[in-house]
Amino acid sequence: MNIKDIDSHCHDRSAGLLTLTLDEYRGYESAPGQKLVVGLHPWDTLECDMYEAFDILSDAITDPNVVAIGEIGIDPLHGASVERQEQLLRYQLQVAADARMPVVFHIVRRYDILLKLHAEFRPVSASAVHGFRAKPEVAAQLADAGIYMSIGPKFNAETVKMIPRELLLLETDELPESEIRNVIAAVADVRGMRQGALADLARENLRRFLNSGAKSV
Ligand SMILES: [Zn+2]
């Protein structure tokens, strides 16, 4: 099975689509053909120097290798207060909207904030929540808003069954990209699909997600 161009969220440096924090991005040399997703991670919101952070972010959006903003979002268990995280998130969503770039979110519990901001910003480019493990009711709300849901090694099977075909993404997150095989196998099993068909679907969805922005990928 061809596993190229399927993994939507991976921190392993050899990934085809690599997610980096702003700190990691500074000075990073991407490998030939490698695409990057860059943003201020919610966990980094406590120590960040906001001016420096947004300086790096504005460099990143003009870098042809950077194809999406992320992972950005809200995590009440880490980083700055939720209010401060929401403020930093709004700023980054404005940058993403102005640059017409897709956004990858890291959301813990506070899907209400995501849905509120999504309704407010009405982005023309696509949004995705990575490492999606929430309940089926949350998946239904995200599906109504047209937000992609990216499924990794740990997931809620009832939720995975009901994600609309066109909004399903797959990821390895902290694991090497080759581990996407195991994610494909597990998700195909839950959804009653052939692994090859799921791989093709996830690849096509990721392509559409990335191409929703102003840069063609
Ligand atoms: Zn991540």
mmCIF file of C-alpha atoms and ligand atoms in Angstrom:
data_model
loop_
_atom_site.group_PDB
_atom_site.id
_atom_site.type_symbol
_atom_site.label_atom_id
_atom_site.label_comp_id
_atom_site.label_asym_id
_atom_site.label_seq_id
_atom_site.Cartn_x
_atom_site.Cartn_y
_atom_site.Cartn_z
ATOM 1 C CA MET A 1 0.000 0.000 0.000
ATOM 2 C CA ASN A 2 1.219 3.508 -0.849
ATOM 3 C CA ILE A 3 1.353 5.484 2.397
ATOM 4 C CA LYS A 4 2.726 8.715 0.935
ATOM 5 C CA ASP A 5 0.860 12.003 1.410
ATOM 6 C CA ILE A 6 -1.647 10.615 3.905
ATOM 7 C CA ASP A 7 -0.286 11.703 7.307
ATOM 8 C CA SER A 8 -1.891 15.053 8.168
ATOM 9 C CA HIS A 9 -0.059 15.634 11.454
ATOM 10 C CA CYS A 10 3.413 14.373 12.306
ATOM 11 C CA HIS A 11 6.265 15.759 14.409
ATOM 12 C CA ASP A 12 8.881 13.316 13.138
ATOM 13 C CA ARG A 13 11.479 15.264 11.185
ATOM 14 C CA SER A 14 11.372 12.865 8.244
ATOM 15 C CA ALA A 15 7.640 13.430 7.640
ATOM 16 C CA GLY A 16 6.485 14.662 4.229
ATOM 17 C CA LEU A 17 4.138 17.099 5.992
ATOM 18 C CA LEU A 18 5.941 18.143 9.174
ATOM 19 C CA THR A 19 4.361 20.081 12.055
ATOM 20 C CA LEU A 20 6.745 22.409 13.921
ATOM 21 C CA THR A 21 6.393 24.848 16.806
ATOM 22 C CA LEU A 22 7.540 28.403 16.117
ATOM 23 C CA ASP A 23 10.739 27.724 18.064
ATOM 24 C CA GLU A 24 11.460 24.587 16.052
ATOM 25 C CA TYR A 25 10.685 26.377 12.801
ATOM 26 C CA ARG A 26 13.257 29.116 13.400
ATOM 27 C CA GLY A 27 16.330 28.079 11.438
ATOM 28 C CA TYR A 28 14.819 24.805 10.264
ATOM 29 C CA GLU A 29 15.888 23.683 6.786
ATOM 30 C CA SER A 30 13.185 21.589 5.181
ATOM 31 C CA ALA A 31 14.155 18.550 3.146
ATOM 32 C CA PRO A 32 13.466 18.682 -0.623
ATOM 33 C CA GLY A 33 9.721 18.417 -1.218
ATOM 34 C CA GLN A 34 8.921 18.591 2.504
ATOM 35 C CA LYS A 35 5.927 20.742 3.481
ATOM 36 C CA LEU A 36 5.521 22.439 6.855
ATOM 37 C CA VAL A 37 2.731 23.336 9.247
ATOM 38 C CA VAL A 38 3.836 26.036 11.696
ATOM 39 C CA GLY A 39 2.174 27.811 14.612
ATOM 40 C CA LEU A 40 2.252 28.817 18.268
ATOM 41 C CA HIS A 41 1.330 25.628 20.132
ATOM 42 C CA PRO A 42 -1.110 26.166 23.034
ATOM 43 C CA TRP A 43 1.474 24.655 25.420
ATOM 44 C CA ASP A 44 3.943 27.394 24.470
ATOM 45 C CA THR A 45 1.581 30.264 25.297
ATOM 46 C CA LEU A 46 2.921 30.790 28.815
ATOM 47 C CA GLU A 47 6.570 31.496 28.027
ATOM 48 C CA CYS A 48 6.156 33.068 24.631
ATOM 49 C CA ASP A 49 7.330 36.550 23.805
ATOM 50 C CA MET A 50 4.356 37.594 21.722
ATOM 51 C CA TYR A 51 6.267 40.023 19.498
ATOM 52 C CA GLU A 52 8.933 37.466 18.711
ATOM 53 C CA ALA A 53 6.307 34.772 18.112
ATOM 54 C CA PHE A 54 4.374 36.839 15.612
ATOM 55 C CA ASP A 55 7.580 37.909 13.908
ATOM 56 C CA ILE A 56 8.409 34.249 13.264
ATOM 57 C CA LEU A 57 4.836 33.552 12.187
ATOM 58 C CA SER A 58 4.830 36.358 9.648
ATOM 59 C CA ASP A 59 8.096 35.003 8.198
ATOM 60 C CA ALA A 60 6.531 31.550 8.073
ATOM 61 C CA ILE A 61 3.488 32.561 6.045
ATOM 62 C CA THR A 62 5.683 33.902 3.246
ATOM 63 C CA ASP A 63 7.786 30.708 3.168
ATOM 64 C CA PRO A 64 6.634 28.607 0.179
ATOM 65 C CA ASN A 65 7.261 25.392 2.189
ATOM 66 C CA VAL A 66 4.758 26.415 4.869
ATOM 67 C CA VAL A 67 1.334 25.250 3.688
ATOM 68 C CA ALA A 68 -0.814 25.590 6.826
ATOM 69 C CA ILE A 69 -0.895 27.262 10.249
ATOM 70 C CA GLY A 70 -0.879 24.882 13.217
ATOM 71 C CA GLU A 71 -1.035 23.389 15.609
ATOM 72 C CA ILE A 72 -2.824 26.221 17.353
ATOM 73 C CA GLY A 73 -5.776 26.119 19.706
ATOM 74 C CA ILE A 74 -6.899 25.833 23.297
ATOM 75 C CA ASP A 75 -5.683 23.492 26.026
ATOM 76 C CA PRO A 76 -7.000 24.303 29.525
ATOM 77 C CA LEU A 77 -4.570 21.788 31.060
ATOM 78 C CA HIS A 78 -1.352 23.426 29.818
ATOM 79 C CA GLY A 79 0.027 26.849 28.955
ATOM 80 C CA ALA A 80 -1.461 30.264 29.701
ATOM 81 C CA SER A 81 -4.996 30.934 30.961
ATOM 82 C CA VAL A 82 -7.790 30.037 28.565
ATOM 83 C CA GLU A 83 -8.515 33.755 28.085
ATOM 84 C CA ARG A 84 -4.909 34.432 27.082
ATOM 85 C CA GLN A 85 -4.862 31.349 24.830
ATOM 86 C CA GLU A 86 -8.030 32.544 23.111
ATOM 87 C CA GLN A 87 -6.466 35.964 22.555
ATOM 88 C CA LEU A 88 -3.335 34.426 20.980
ATOM 89 C CA LEU A 89 -5.503 32.073 18.946
ATOM 90 C CA ARG A 90 -7.578 34.954 17.568
ATOM 91 C CA TYR A 91 -4.438 36.740 16.498
ATOM 92 C CA GLN A 92 -3.173 33.673 14.657
ATOM 93 C CA LEU A 93 -6.568 33.072 13.044
ATOM 94 C CA GLN A 94 -6.454 36.626 11.726
ATOM 95 C CA VAL A 95 -2.990 35.969 10.253
ATOM 96 C CA ALA A 96 -4.262 32.727 8.690
ATOM 97 C CA ALA A 97 -7.374 34.468 7.312
ATOM 98 C CA ASP A 98 -5.335 37.309 5.801
ATOM 99 C CA ALA A 99 -2.930 34.815 4.197
ATOM 100 C CA ARG A 100 -5.819 32.487 3.267
ATOM 101 C CA MET A 101 -4.090 29.469 4.780
ATOM 102 C CA PRO A 102 -5.680 26.319 6.196
ATOM 103 C CA VAL A 103 -5.483 25.846 9.978
ATOM 104 C CA VAL A 104 -4.750 22.755 12.083
ATOM 105 C CA PHE A 105 -6.166 22.963 15.616
ATOM 106 C CA HIS A 106 -5.142 21.342 18.896
ATOM 107 C CA ILE A 107 -8.259 21.466 21.051
ATOM 108 C CA VAL A 108 -8.673 19.981 24.515
ATOM 109 C CA ARG A 109 -12.245 20.120 25.846
ATOM 110 C CA ARG A 110 -13.047 23.661 24.649
ATOM 111 C CA TYR A 111 -14.761 22.863 21.363
ATOM 112 C CA ASP A 112 -17.209 25.644 22.252
ATOM 113 C CA ILE A 113 -14.425 28.195 21.710
ATOM 114 C CA LEU A 114 -13.419 26.586 18.401
ATOM 115 C CA LEU A 115 -17.004 26.676 17.115
ATOM 116 C CA LYS A 116 -17.516 30.253 18.300
ATOM 117 C CA LEU A 117 -14.343 31.463 16.561
ATOM 118 C CA HIS A 118 -15.128 29.467 13.439
ATOM 119 C CA ALA A 119 -18.545 31.122 13.192
ATOM 120 C CA GLU A 120 -16.952 34.508 13.778
ATOM 121 C CA PHE A 121 -14.042 34.217 11.313
ATOM 122 C CA ARG A 122 -15.867 32.194 8.635
ATOM 123 C CA PRO A 123 -12.519 31.218 7.063
ATOM 124 C CA VAL A 124 -12.438 30.657 3.300
ATOM 125 C CA SER A 125 -9.682 28.046 3.709
ATOM 126 C CA ALA A 126 -10.276 24.794 5.553
ATOM 127 C CA SER A 127 -9.899 23.972 9.250
ATOM 128 C CA ALA A 128 -9.003 20.639 10.861
ATOM 129 C CA VAL A 129 -8.812 19.367 14.434
ATOM 130 C CA HIS A 130 -5.889 17.028 14.904
ATOM 131 C CA GLY A 131 -5.819 14.045 17.291
ATOM 132 C CA PHE A 132 -9.602 14.076 17.362
ATOM 133 C CA ARG A 133 -10.938 11.900 20.198
ATOM 134 C CA ALA A 134 -14.087 13.717 21.271
ATOM 135 C CA LYS A 135 -17.582 12.260 21.562
ATOM 136 C CA PRO A 136 -19.875 11.658 18.570
ATOM 137 C CA GLU A 137 -21.966 14.740 19.475
ATOM 138 C CA VAL A 138 -18.902 16.960 19.073
ATOM 139 C CA ALA A 139 -18.089 15.281 15.749
ATOM 140 C CA ALA A 140 -21.609 16.131 14.561
ATOM 141 C CA GLN A 141 -21.108 19.816 15.461
ATOM 142 C CA LEU A 142 -17.756 19.942 13.691
ATOM 143 C CA ALA A 143 -19.217 18.188 10.647
ATOM 144 C CA ASP A 144 -21.997 20.814 10.488
ATOM 145 C CA ALA A 145 -19.317 23.513 10.498
ATOM 146 C CA GLY A 146 -17.394 21.684 7.739
ATOM 147 C CA ILE A 147 -14.331 21.159 9.947
ATOM 148 C CA TYR A 148 -12.039 18.228 9.129
ATOM 149 C CA MET A 149 -11.302 15.672 11.869
ATOM 150 C CA SER A 150 -7.904 13.987 11.945
ATOM 151 C CA ILE A 151 -7.715 10.578 13.587
ATOM 152 C CA GLY A 152 -4.537 9.230 15.159
ATOM 153 C CA PRO A 153 -3.483 6.038 16.959
ATOM 154 C CA LYS A 154 -5.921 6.671 19.854
ATOM 155 C CA PHE A 155 -9.541 7.362 18.980
ATOM 156 C CA ASN A 156 -13.165 6.959 19.997
ATOM 157 C CA ALA A 157 -14.552 4.221 17.717
ATOM 158 C CA GLU A 158 -18.154 5.490 17.869
ATOM 159 C CA THR A 159 -16.940 8.912 16.757
ATOM 160 C CA VAL A 160 -14.775 7.539 13.949
ATOM 161 C CA LYS A 161 -17.768 5.666 12.492
ATOM 162 C CA MET A 162 -19.768 8.839 12.016
ATOM 163 C CA ILE A 163 -17.228 11.320 10.604
ATOM 164 C CA PRO A 164 -18.384 12.240 7.063
ATOM 165 C CA ARG A 165 -16.138 10.665 4.408
ATOM 166 C CA GLU A 166 -15.049 14.003 2.996
ATOM 167 C CA LEU A 167 -13.912 15.345 6.406
ATOM 168 C CA LEU A 168 -11.794 12.389 7.563
ATOM 169 C CA LEU A 169 -8.018 12.796 7.906
ATOM 170 C CA LEU A 170 -5.437 10.410 9.418
ATOM 171 C CA GLU A 171 -2.287 11.129 11.424
ATOM 172 C CA THR A 172 0.562 9.647 13.454
ATOM 173 C CA ASP A 173 1.349 12.745 15.614
ATOM 174 C CA GLU A 174 4.393 11.836 17.769
ATOM 175 C CA LEU A 175 5.097 8.563 15.939
ATOM 176 C CA PRO A 176 7.111 8.169 12.722
ATOM 177 C CA GLU A 177 5.088 8.578 9.530
ATOM 178 C CA SER A 178 5.450 4.869 8.681
ATOM 179 C CA GLU A 179 3.118 4.131 11.627
ATOM 180 C CA ILE A 180 0.276 5.510 9.507
ATOM 181 C CA ARG A 181 -0.162 1.914 8.312
ATOM 182 C CA ASN A 182 -1.434 0.923 11.743
ATOM 183 C CA VAL A 183 -3.779 3.917 11.898
ATOM 184 C CA ILE A 184 -5.154 3.013 8.459
ATOM 185 C CA ALA A 185 -5.688 -0.600 9.537
ATOM 186 C CA ALA A 186 -7.471 0.359 12.773
ATOM 187 C CA VAL A 187 -9.703 3.023 11.211
ATOM 188 C CA ALA A 188 -10.535 0.830 8.175
ATOM 189 C CA ASP A 189 -11.618 -1.889 10.576
ATOM 190 C CA VAL A 190 -13.915 0.437 12.547
ATOM 191 C CA ARG A 191 -15.448 1.966 9.415
ATOM 192 C CA GLY A 192 -15.754 -1.345 7.583
ATOM 193 C CA MET A 193 -13.619 -0.159 4.666
ATOM 194 C CA ARG A 194 -10.808 -1.731 2.680
ATOM 195 C CA GLN A 195 -7.438 -0.330 3.798
ATOM 196 C CA GLY A 196 -6.489 0.747 0.270
ATOM 197 C CA ALA A 197 -9.780 2.590 -0.184
ATOM 198 C CA LEU A 198 -9.313 4.398 3.142
ATOM 199 C CA ALA A 199 -5.720 5.321 2.252
ATOM 200 C CA ASP A 200 -6.908 6.831 -1.049
ATOM 201 C CA LEU A 201 -9.739 8.699 0.691
ATOM 202 C CA ALA A 202 -7.471 10.160 3.396
ATOM 203 C CA ARG A 203 -4.889 11.219 0.791
ATOM 204 C CA GLU A 204 -7.529 12.925 -1.349
ATOM 205 C CA ASN A 205 -9.001 14.676 1.714
ATOM 206 C CA LEU A 206 -5.572 15.926 2.828
ATOM 207 C CA ARG A 207 -4.852 17.210 -0.683
ATOM 208 C CA ARG A 208 -8.194 19.086 -0.714
ATOM 209 C CA PHE A 209 -7.585 20.430 2.798
ATOM 210 C CA LEU A 210 -4.150 21.823 1.882
ATOM 211 C CA ASN A 211 -5.359 23.184 -1.457
ATOM 212 C CA SER A 212 -8.175 25.095 0.200
ATOM 213 C CA GLY A 213 -5.736 27.938 0.880
ATOM 214 C CA ALA A 214 -4.206 30.575 -1.348
ATOM 215 C CA LYS A 215 -1.081 28.499 -2.000
ATOM 216 C CA SER A 216 -1.472 25.549 -4.324
ATOM 217 C CA VAL A 217 0.278 22.536 -2.871
HETATM 218 ZN ZN ZN B 1 0.852 17.431 17.501
#
